Short mmCIF file of C-alpha atoms in Angstrom, two decimals:
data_model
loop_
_atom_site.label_atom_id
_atom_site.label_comp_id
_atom_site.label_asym_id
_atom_site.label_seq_id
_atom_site.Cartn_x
_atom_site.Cartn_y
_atom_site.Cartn_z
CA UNK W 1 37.48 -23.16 28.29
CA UNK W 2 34.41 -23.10 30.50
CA UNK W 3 32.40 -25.89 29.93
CA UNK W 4 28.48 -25.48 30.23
CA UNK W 5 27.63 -27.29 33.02
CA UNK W 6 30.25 -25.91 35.00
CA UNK W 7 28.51 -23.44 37.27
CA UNK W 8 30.16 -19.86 37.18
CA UNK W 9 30.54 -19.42 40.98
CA UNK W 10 33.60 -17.07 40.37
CA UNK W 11 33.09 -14.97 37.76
CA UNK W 12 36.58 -13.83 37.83
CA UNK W 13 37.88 -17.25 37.11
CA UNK W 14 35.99 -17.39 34.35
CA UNK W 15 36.89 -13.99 32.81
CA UNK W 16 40.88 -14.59 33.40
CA UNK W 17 40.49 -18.16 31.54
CA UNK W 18 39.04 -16.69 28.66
CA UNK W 19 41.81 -14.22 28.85
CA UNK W 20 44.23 -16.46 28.87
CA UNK W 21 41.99 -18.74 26.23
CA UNK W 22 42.04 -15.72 23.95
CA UNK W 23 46.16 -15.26 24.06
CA UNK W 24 46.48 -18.17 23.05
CA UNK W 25 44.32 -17.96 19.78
CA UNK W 26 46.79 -15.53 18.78
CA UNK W 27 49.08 -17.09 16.75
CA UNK W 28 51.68 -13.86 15.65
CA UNK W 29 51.85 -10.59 17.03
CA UNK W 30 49.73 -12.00 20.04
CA UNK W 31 50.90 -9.58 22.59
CA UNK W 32 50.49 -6.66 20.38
CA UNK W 33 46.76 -7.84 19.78
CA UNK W 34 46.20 -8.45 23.54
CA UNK W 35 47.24 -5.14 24.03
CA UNK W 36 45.28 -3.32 21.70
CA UNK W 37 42.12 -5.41 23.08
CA UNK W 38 43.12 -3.99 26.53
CA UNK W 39 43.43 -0.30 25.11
CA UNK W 40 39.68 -1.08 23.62
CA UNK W 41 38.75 -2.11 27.16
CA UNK W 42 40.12 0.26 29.21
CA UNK W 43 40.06 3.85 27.18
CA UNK W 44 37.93 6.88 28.61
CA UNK W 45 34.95 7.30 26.41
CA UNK W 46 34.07 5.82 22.81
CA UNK W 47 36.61 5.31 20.54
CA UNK W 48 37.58 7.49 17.61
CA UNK W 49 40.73 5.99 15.78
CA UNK W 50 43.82 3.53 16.22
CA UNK W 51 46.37 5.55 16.94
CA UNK W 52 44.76 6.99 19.96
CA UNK W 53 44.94 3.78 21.41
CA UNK W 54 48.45 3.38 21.11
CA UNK W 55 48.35 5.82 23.91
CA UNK W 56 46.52 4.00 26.34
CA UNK W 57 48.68 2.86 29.40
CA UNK W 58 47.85 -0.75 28.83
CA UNK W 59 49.31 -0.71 25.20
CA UNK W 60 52.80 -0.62 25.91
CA UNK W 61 53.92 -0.90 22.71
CA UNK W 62 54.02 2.24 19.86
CA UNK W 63 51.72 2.83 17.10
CA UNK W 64 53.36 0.84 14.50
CA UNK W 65 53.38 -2.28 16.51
CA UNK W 66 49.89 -1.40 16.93
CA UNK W 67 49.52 -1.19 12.83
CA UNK W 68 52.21 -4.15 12.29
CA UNK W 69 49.64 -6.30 14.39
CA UNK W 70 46.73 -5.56 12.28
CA UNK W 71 48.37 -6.31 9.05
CA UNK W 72 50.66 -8.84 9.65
CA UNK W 73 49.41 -10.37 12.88
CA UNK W 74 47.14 -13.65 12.51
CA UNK W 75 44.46 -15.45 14.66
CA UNK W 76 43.33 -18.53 15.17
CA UNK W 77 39.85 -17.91 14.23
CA UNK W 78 38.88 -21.44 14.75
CA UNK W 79 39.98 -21.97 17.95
CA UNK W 80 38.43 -18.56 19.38
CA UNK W 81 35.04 -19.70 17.76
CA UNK W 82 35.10 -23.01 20.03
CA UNK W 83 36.24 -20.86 22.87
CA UNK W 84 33.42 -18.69 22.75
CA UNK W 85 30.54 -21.72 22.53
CA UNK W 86 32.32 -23.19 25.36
CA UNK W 87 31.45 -20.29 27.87
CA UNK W 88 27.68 -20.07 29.55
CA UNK W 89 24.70 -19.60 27.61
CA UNK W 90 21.91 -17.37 28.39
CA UNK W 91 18.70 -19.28 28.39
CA UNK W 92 14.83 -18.57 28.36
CA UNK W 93 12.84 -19.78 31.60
CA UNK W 94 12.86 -23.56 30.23
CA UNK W 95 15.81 -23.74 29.50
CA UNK W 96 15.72 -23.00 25.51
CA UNK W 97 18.83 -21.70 23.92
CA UNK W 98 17.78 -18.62 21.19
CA UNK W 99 19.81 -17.27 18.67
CA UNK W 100 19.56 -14.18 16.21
CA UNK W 101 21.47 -13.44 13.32
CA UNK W 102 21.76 -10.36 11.13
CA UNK W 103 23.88 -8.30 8.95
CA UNK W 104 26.03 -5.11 10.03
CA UNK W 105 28.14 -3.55 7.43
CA UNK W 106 31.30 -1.47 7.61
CA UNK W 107 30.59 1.41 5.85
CA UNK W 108 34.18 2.36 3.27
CA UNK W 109 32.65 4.44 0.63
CA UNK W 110 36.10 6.24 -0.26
CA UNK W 111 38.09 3.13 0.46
CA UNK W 112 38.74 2.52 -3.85
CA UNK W 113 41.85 0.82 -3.28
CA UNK W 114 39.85 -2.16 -0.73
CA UNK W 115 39.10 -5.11 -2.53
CA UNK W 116 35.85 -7.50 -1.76
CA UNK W 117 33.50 -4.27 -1.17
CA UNK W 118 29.77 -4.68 -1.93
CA UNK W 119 27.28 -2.53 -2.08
CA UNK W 120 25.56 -1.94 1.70
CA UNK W 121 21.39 -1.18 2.26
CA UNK W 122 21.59 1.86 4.58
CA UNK W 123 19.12 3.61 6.13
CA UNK W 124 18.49 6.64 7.94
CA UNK W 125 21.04 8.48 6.15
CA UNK W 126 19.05 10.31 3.67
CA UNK W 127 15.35 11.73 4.00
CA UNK W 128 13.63 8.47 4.52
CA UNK W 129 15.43 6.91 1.40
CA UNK W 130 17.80 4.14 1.38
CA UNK W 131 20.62 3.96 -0.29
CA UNK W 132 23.76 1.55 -1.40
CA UNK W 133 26.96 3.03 0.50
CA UNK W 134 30.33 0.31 -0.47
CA UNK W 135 31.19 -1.29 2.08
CA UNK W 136 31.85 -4.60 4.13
CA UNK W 137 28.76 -6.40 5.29
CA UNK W 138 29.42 -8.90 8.12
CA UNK W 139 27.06 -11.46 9.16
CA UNK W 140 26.61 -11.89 13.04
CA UNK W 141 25.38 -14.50 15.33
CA UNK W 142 24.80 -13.91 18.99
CA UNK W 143 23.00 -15.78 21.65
CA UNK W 144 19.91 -13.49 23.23
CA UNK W 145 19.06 -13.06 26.77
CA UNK W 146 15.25 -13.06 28.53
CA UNK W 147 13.84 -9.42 29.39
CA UNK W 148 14.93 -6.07 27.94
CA UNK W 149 18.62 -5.79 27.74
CA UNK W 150 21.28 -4.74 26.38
CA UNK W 151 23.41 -7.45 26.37
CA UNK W 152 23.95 -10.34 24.23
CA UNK W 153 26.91 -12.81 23.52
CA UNK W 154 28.39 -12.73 20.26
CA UNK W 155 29.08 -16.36 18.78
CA UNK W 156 30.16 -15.93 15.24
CA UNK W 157 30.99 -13.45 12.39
CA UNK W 158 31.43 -13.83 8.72
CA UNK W 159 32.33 -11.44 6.41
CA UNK W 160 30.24 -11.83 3.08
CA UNK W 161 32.35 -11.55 -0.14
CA UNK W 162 31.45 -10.28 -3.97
CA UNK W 163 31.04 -14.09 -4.73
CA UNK W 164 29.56 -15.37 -1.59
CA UNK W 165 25.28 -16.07 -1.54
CA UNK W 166 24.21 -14.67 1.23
CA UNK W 167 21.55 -17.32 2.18
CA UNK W 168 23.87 -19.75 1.66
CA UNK W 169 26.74 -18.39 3.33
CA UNK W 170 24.35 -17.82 6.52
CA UNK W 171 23.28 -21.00 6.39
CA UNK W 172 26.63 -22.44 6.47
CA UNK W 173 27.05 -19.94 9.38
CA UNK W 174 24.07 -21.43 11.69
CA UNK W 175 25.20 -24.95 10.89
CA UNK W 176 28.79 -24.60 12.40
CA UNK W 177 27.12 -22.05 15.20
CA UNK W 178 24.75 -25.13 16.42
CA UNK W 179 27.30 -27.75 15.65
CA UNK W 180 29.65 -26.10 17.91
CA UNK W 181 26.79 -25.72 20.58
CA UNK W 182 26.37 -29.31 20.24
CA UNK W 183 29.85 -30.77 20.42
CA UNK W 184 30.82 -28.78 23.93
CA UNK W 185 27.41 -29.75 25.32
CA UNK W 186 24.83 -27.23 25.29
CA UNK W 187 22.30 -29.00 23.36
CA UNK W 188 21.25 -32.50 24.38
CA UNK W 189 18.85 -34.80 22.87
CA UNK W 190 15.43 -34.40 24.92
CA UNK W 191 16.59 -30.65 25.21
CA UNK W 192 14.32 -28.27 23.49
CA UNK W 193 14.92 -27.11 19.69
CA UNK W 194 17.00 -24.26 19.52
CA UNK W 195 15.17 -21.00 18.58
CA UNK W 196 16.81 -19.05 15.87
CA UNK W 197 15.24 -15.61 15.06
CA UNK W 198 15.96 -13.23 11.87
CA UNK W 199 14.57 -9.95 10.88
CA UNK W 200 13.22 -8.95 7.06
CA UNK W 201 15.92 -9.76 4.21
CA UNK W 202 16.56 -13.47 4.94
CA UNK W 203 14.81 -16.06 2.88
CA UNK W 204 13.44 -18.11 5.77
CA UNK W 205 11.61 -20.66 4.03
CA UNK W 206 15.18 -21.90 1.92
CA UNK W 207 16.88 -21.18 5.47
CA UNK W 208 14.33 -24.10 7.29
CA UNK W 209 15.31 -26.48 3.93
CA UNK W 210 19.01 -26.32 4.17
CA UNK W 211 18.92 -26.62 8.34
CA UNK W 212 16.06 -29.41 8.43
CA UNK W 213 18.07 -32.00 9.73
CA UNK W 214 19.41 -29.61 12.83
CA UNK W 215 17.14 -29.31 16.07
CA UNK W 216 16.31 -25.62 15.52
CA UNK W 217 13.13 -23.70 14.59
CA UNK W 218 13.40 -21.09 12.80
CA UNK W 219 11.35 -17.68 12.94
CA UNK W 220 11.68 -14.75 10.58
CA UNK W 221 10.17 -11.34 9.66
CA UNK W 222 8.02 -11.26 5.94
CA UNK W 223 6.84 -8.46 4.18
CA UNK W 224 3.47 -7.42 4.26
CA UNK W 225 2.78 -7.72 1.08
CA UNK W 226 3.48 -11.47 0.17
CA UNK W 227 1.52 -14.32 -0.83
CA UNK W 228 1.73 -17.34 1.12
CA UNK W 229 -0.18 -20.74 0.28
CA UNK W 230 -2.94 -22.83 2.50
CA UNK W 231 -2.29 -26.35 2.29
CA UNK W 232 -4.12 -28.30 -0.56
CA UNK W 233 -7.64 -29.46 0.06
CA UNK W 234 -8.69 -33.07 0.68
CA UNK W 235 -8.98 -34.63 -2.23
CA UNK W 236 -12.66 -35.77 -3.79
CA UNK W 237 -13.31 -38.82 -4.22
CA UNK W 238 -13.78 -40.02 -8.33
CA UNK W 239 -11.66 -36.91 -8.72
CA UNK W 240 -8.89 -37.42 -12.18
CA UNK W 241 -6.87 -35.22 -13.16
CA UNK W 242 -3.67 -34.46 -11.86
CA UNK W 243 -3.45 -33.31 -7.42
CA UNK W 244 -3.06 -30.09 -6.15
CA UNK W 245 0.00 -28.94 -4.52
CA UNK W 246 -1.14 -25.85 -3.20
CA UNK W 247 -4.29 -24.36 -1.51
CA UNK W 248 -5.68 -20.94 -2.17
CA UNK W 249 -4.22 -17.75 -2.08
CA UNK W 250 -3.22 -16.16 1.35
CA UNK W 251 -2.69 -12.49 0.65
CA UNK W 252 -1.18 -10.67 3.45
CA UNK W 253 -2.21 -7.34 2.28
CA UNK W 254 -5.86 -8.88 1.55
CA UNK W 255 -7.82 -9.62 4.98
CA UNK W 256 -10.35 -11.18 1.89
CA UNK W 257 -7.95 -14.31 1.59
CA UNK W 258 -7.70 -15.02 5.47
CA UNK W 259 -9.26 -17.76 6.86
CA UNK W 260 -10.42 -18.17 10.68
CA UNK W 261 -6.75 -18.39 12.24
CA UNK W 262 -5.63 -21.39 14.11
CA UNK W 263 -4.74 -19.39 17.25
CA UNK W 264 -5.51 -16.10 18.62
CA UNK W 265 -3.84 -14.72 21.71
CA UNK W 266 -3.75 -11.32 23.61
CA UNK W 267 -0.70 -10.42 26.04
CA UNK W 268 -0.74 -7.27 27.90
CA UNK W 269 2.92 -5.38 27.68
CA UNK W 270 4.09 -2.51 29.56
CA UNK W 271 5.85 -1.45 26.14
CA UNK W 272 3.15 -2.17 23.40
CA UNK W 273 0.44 -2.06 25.15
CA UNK W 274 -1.77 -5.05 24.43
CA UNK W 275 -0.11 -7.54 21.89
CA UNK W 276 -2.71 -9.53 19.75
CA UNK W 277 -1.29 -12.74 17.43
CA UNK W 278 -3.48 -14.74 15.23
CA UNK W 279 -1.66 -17.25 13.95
CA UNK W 280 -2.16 -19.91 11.32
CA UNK W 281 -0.57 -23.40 11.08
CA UNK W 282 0.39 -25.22 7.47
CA UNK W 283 1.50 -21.74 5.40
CA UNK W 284 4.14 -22.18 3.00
CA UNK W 285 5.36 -19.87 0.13
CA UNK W 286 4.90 -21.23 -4.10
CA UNK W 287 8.63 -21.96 -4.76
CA UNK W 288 9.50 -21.40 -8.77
CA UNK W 289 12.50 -22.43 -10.00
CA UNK W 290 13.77 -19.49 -10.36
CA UNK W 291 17.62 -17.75 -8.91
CA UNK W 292 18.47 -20.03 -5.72
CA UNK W 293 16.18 -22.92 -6.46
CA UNK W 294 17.49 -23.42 -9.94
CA UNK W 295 19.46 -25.63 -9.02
CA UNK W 296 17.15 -27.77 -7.18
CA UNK W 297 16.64 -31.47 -8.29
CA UNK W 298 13.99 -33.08 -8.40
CA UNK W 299 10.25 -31.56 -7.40
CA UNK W 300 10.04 -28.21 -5.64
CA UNK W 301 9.32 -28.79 -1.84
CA UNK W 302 6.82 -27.63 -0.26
CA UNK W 303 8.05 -25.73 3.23
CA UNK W 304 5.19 -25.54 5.47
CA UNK W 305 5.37 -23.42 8.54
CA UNK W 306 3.47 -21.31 10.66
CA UNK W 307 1.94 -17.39 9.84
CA UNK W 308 2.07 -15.22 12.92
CA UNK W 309 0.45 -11.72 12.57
CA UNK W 310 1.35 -9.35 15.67
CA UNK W 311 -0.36 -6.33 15.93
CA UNK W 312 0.55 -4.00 19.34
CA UNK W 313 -1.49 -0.94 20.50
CA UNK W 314 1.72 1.74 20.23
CA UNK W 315 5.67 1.32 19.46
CA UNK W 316 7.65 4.27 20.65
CA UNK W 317 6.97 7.59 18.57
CA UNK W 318 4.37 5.63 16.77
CA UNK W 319 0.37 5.44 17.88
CA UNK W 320 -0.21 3.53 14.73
CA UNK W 321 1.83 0.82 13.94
CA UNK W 322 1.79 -1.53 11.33
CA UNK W 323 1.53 -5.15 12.09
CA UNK W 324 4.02 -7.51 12.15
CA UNK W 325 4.09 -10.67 9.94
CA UNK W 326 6.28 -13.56 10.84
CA UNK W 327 7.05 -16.70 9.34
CA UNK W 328 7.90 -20.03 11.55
CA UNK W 329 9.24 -23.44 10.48
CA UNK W 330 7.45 -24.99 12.97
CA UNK W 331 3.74 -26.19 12.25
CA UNK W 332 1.52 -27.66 14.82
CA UNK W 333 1.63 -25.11 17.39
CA UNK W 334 0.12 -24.42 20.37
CA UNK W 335 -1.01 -20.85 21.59
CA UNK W 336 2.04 -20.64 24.03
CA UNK W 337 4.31 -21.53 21.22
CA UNK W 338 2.95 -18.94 19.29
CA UNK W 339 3.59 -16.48 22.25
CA UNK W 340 6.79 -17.92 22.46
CA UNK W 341 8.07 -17.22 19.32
CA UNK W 342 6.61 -13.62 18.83
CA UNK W 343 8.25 -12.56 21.74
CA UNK W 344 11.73 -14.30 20.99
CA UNK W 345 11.37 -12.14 17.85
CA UNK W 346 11.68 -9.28 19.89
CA UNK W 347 14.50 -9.91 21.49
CA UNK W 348 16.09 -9.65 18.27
CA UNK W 349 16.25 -6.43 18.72
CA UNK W 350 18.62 -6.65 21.74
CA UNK W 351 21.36 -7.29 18.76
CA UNK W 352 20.77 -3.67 17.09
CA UNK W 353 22.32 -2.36 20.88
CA UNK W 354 25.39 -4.24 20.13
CA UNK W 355 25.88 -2.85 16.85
CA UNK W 356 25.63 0.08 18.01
CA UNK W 357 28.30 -0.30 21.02
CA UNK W 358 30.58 -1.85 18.36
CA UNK W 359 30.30 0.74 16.38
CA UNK W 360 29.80 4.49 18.65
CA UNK W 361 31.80 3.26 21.64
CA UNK W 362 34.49 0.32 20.39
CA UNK W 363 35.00 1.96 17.52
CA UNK W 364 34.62 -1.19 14.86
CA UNK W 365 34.04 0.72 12.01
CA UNK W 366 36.85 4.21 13.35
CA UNK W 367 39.54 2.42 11.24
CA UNK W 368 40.45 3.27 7.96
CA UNK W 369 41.86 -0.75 7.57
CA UNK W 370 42.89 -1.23 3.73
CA UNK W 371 42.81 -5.03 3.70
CA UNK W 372 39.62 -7.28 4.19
CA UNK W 373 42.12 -9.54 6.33
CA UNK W 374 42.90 -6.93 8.93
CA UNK W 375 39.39 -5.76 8.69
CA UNK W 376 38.43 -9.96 9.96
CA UNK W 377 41.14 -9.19 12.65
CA UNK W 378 39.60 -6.04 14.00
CA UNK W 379 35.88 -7.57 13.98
CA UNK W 380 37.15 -10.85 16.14
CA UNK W 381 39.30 -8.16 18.18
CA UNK W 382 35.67 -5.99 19.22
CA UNK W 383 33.93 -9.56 20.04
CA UNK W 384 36.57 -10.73 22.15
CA UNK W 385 36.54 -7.39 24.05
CA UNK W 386 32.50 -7.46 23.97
CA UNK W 387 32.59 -10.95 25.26
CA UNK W 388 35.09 -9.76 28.21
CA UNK W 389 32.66 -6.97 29.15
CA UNK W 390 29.79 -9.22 29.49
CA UNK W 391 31.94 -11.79 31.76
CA UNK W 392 33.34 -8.85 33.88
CA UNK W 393 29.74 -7.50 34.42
CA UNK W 394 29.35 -9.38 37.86
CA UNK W 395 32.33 -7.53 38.93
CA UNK W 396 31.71 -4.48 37.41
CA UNK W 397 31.24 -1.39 39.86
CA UNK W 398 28.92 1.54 38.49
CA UNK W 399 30.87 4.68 37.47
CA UNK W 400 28.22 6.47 36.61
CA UNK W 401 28.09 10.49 35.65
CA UNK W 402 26.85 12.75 38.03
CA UNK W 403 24.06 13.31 35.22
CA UNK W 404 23.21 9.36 35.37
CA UNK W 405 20.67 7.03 37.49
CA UNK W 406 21.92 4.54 39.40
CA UNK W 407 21.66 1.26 37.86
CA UNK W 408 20.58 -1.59 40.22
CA UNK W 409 22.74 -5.24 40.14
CA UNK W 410 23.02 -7.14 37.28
CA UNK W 411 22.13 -4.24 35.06
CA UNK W 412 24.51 -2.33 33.96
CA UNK W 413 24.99 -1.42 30.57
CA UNK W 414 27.78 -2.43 28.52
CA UNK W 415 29.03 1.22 28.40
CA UNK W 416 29.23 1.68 32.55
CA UNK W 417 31.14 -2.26 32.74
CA UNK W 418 33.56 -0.91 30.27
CA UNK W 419 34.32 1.88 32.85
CA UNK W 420 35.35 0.19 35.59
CA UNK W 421 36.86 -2.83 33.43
CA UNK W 422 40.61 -0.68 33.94
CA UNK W 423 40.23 -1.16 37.94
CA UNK W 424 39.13 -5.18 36.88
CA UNK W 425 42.17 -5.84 34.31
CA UNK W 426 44.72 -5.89 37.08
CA UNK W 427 43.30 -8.60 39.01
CA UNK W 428 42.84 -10.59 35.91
CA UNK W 429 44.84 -12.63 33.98
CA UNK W 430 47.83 -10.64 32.12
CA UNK W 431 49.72 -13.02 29.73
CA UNK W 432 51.56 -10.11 26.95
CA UNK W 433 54.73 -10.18 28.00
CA UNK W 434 56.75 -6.85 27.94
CA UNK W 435 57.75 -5.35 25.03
CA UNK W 436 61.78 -5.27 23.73
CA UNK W 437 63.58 -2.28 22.93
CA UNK W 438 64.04 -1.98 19.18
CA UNK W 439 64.91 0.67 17.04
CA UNK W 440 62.76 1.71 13.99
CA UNK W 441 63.62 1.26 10.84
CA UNK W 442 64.72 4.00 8.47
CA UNK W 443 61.51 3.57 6.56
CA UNK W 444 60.87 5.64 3.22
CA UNK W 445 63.77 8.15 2.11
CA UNK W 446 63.10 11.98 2.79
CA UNK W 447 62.17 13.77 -0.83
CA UNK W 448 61.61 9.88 -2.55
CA UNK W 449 57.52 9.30 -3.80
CA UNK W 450 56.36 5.87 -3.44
CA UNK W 451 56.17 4.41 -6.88
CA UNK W 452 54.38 1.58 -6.06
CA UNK W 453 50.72 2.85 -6.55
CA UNK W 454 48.14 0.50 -5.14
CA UNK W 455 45.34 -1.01 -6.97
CA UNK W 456 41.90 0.04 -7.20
CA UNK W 457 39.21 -2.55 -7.28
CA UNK W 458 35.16 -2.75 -8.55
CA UNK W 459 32.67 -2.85 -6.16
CA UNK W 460 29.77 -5.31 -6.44
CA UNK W 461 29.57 -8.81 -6.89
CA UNK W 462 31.40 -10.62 -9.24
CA UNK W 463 29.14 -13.70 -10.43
CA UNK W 464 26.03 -12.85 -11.54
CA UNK W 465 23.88 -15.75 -11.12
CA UNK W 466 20.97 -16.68 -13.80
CA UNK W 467 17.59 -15.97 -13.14
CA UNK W 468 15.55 -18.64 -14.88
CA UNK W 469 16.50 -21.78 -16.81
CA UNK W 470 16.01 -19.71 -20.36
CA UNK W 471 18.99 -17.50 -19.07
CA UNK W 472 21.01 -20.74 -17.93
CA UNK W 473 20.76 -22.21 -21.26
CA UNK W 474 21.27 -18.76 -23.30
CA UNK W 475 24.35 -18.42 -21.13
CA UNK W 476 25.80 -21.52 -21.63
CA UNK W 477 25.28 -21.93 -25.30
#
């Protein structure tokens, strides 16, 4: 393991250590895993299903070792989650470690006899209509770099079950993420909080309560058509009666509720165009106790943070866009906080690139896996390969089409390292061992059925959690 403050003068070293790092998180069928990593790596063009990379020349092995691996092989997940905080960071120019976490589901609409399916948000599959496809969602964590890129270094993934809370659960997720960032060294005390970014979906506000005791902020994308609180006036004096929690009203939709703002900045971009945020400090959402704060003891907080409005001149294929609302934990900010934070936000975006190279060119979502466990397999399989790509990119040369640009150092894609990453693997570190002759079994009888039908299974959750206290107490009695 590469240790953060070791500087990566050899980036070869480093790749072949977490090659030989990630062997050794493979606790059965670990060369038949290696391999099929390597066939990932190394295959001409995206890829379109397991058995086709059974004939790769660096999986030496047949197809049903290839299957056998998936289904009865088993990784140290653990261990390969330590490994992967332990390599370099990217960082922002002072030093500031930012996260972003989201949710990418695999798709298995016809997959009836797959257990643990829920019921996906997809988009851009019908005419500007979502719709709820079965499926797997995962929950992903990755470390973002500075400028536009492609690249970004996958730290965690979680698989969200029928019974799991999703807030929760992510929570959970971002706590052992920083904790892990802690414990091999990246994070410091005196170093600055840890930025931690998150699109529309995620309750931010109950995120910032359950992580208040970590060194992160926490910034996240609203709707626009909330309701937000001011802080509560000062208090008269010879007032009675009983104090106010809240201020007035702040209506996103409603420029009528909106105060002077706190801040207001302009940034010119060669994207956006100019890039205008008012921001203001001490907004905090009306909690009722209601679904995930039912459970809550005691008084309701009150989760104070920062409203950022972005509005840009022009996104592309759009002269009109909306503004953005975001949400920070932080209060007390300065203008090039503000900045700061609006512009980490868009890095998030960086992440919806590596979805889409896990999915169009690794090929997470090709397999028609039965099991959620060999699904798990698969997902840390694609990261460990993703993470390989991004260490090989120093020594990466570009094979690009005829068709193609030149790419100048330092950035390439993902898609041109994983070209040239067949010429890299022999200079690297090669721990599978070669396979043994064996003979295959006489599997299933010629002209015999199998008998043993497998089990279909509901999709959805399967704990429906009460709404209000009224429900609670109806449900219990």
């Amino acid at each position: 393991m590469v240790l953060p403050d070791t500087p990566v003068s050899d980036p070869a070293a480093v790749l072949a250590g977490l090659r030989r790092d990630f062997y050794e998180c493979l606790v059965r069928r670990a060369d038949a895993l290696f391999e099929l990593t390597d066939a990932v790596l190394c295959t001409d063009g995206p890829v379109h299903s397991l058995v086709d990379l059974s004939l790769a020349a660096e999986h030496r092995r047949g197809h049903g070792a290839l299957y056998d691996g998936l289904n009865s092989g088993r990784l140290d997940i653990r261990r390969l989650r330590t490994t992967l905080a332990g390599l370099p960071l990217p960082r922002t120019a002072d030093g500031r470690i930012v996260l972003a976490v989201d949710v990418s589901n695999w798709l298995r609409p016809d997959a009836a006899t797959s257990p643990d399916r829920l019921f996906c948000h997809v988009y851009a599959r019908g005419k500007g209509q979502a719709q709820l496809i079965p499926g797997w969602p995962y929950s992903l964590v990755a470390a973002l770099e500075t400028g536009r890129t492609s690249w970004t270094q996958v730290l965690d993934a979680v698989r969200l079950g029928p019974a799991d809370d999703a807030t929760a659960v992510t929570a959970a997720q971002l706590r052992d993420v920083v904790d892990r960032l802690i414990a091999v060294g990246h994070w410091r005390p005196g170093d600055p909080d840890i930025l931690i970014v998150a699109d529309t979906g995620y309750d931010t506000a109950r995120l910032a309560w359950l992580l208040a005791d970590l060194p992160v902020v926490l910034v996240g994308r609203i709707r626009s058509d909330r309701v937000l609180r001011l802080p509560k006036p000062a208090r008269a004096a010879g007032t009675i009666g009983r104090p106010r929690k809240h201020g007035g009203e702040f209506a996103l939709a409603d420029p009528a509720t909106w105060p002077a703002p706190h801040h207001v900045t302009t940034t010119a971009t060669t994207r956006y165009g100019t890039a205008r945020a008012a921001a203001w400090d001490r907004l905090h959402p009306r909690l009722t106790r209601r679904t995930c704060w039912i459970d809550h003891h005691g008084d309701l907080p009150i989760i104070e943070g920062t409203l950022i409005r972005l509005q840009v001149d022009h996104l592309p294929g759009d002269r009109d866009p909306k503004p953005v609302w975001l949400w920070c934990s932080a209060t007390g900010a300065t203008a090039t906080d503000v900045d700061r934070w609006w512009q980490a936000f868009l890095r998030r975006f960086d992440l919806e690139h590596t979805f889409r190279l896990f999915k169009q060119t690794l090929g997470w979502t090709r397999p028609k896996i039965r099991t959620p466990q060999a699904a798990d397999r698969w997902t840390w399989l694609i990261i460990a390969a993703h993470t390989q790509l991004r260490l090989a990119r120093p020594l990466a040369a570009d094979l690009r089409r005829p068709w193609e640009k030149p790419a100048p150092p330092g950035r390439l894609t993902p898609a041109r390292v994983r070209r040239g990453f067949r010429n890299i693997r022999p200079t690297s570190a090669l721990p599978a061992s070669a396979p043994k002759p064996a003979t295959p079994g006489p599997g299933r009888p010629p002209g015999t059925r199998n008998r043993r039908a497998a089990p279909h299974h509901d999709v959805g959750k399967t704990i429906k959690r009460d709404l209000t206290i009224a429900a609670r107490k109806q449900h219990e009695g």
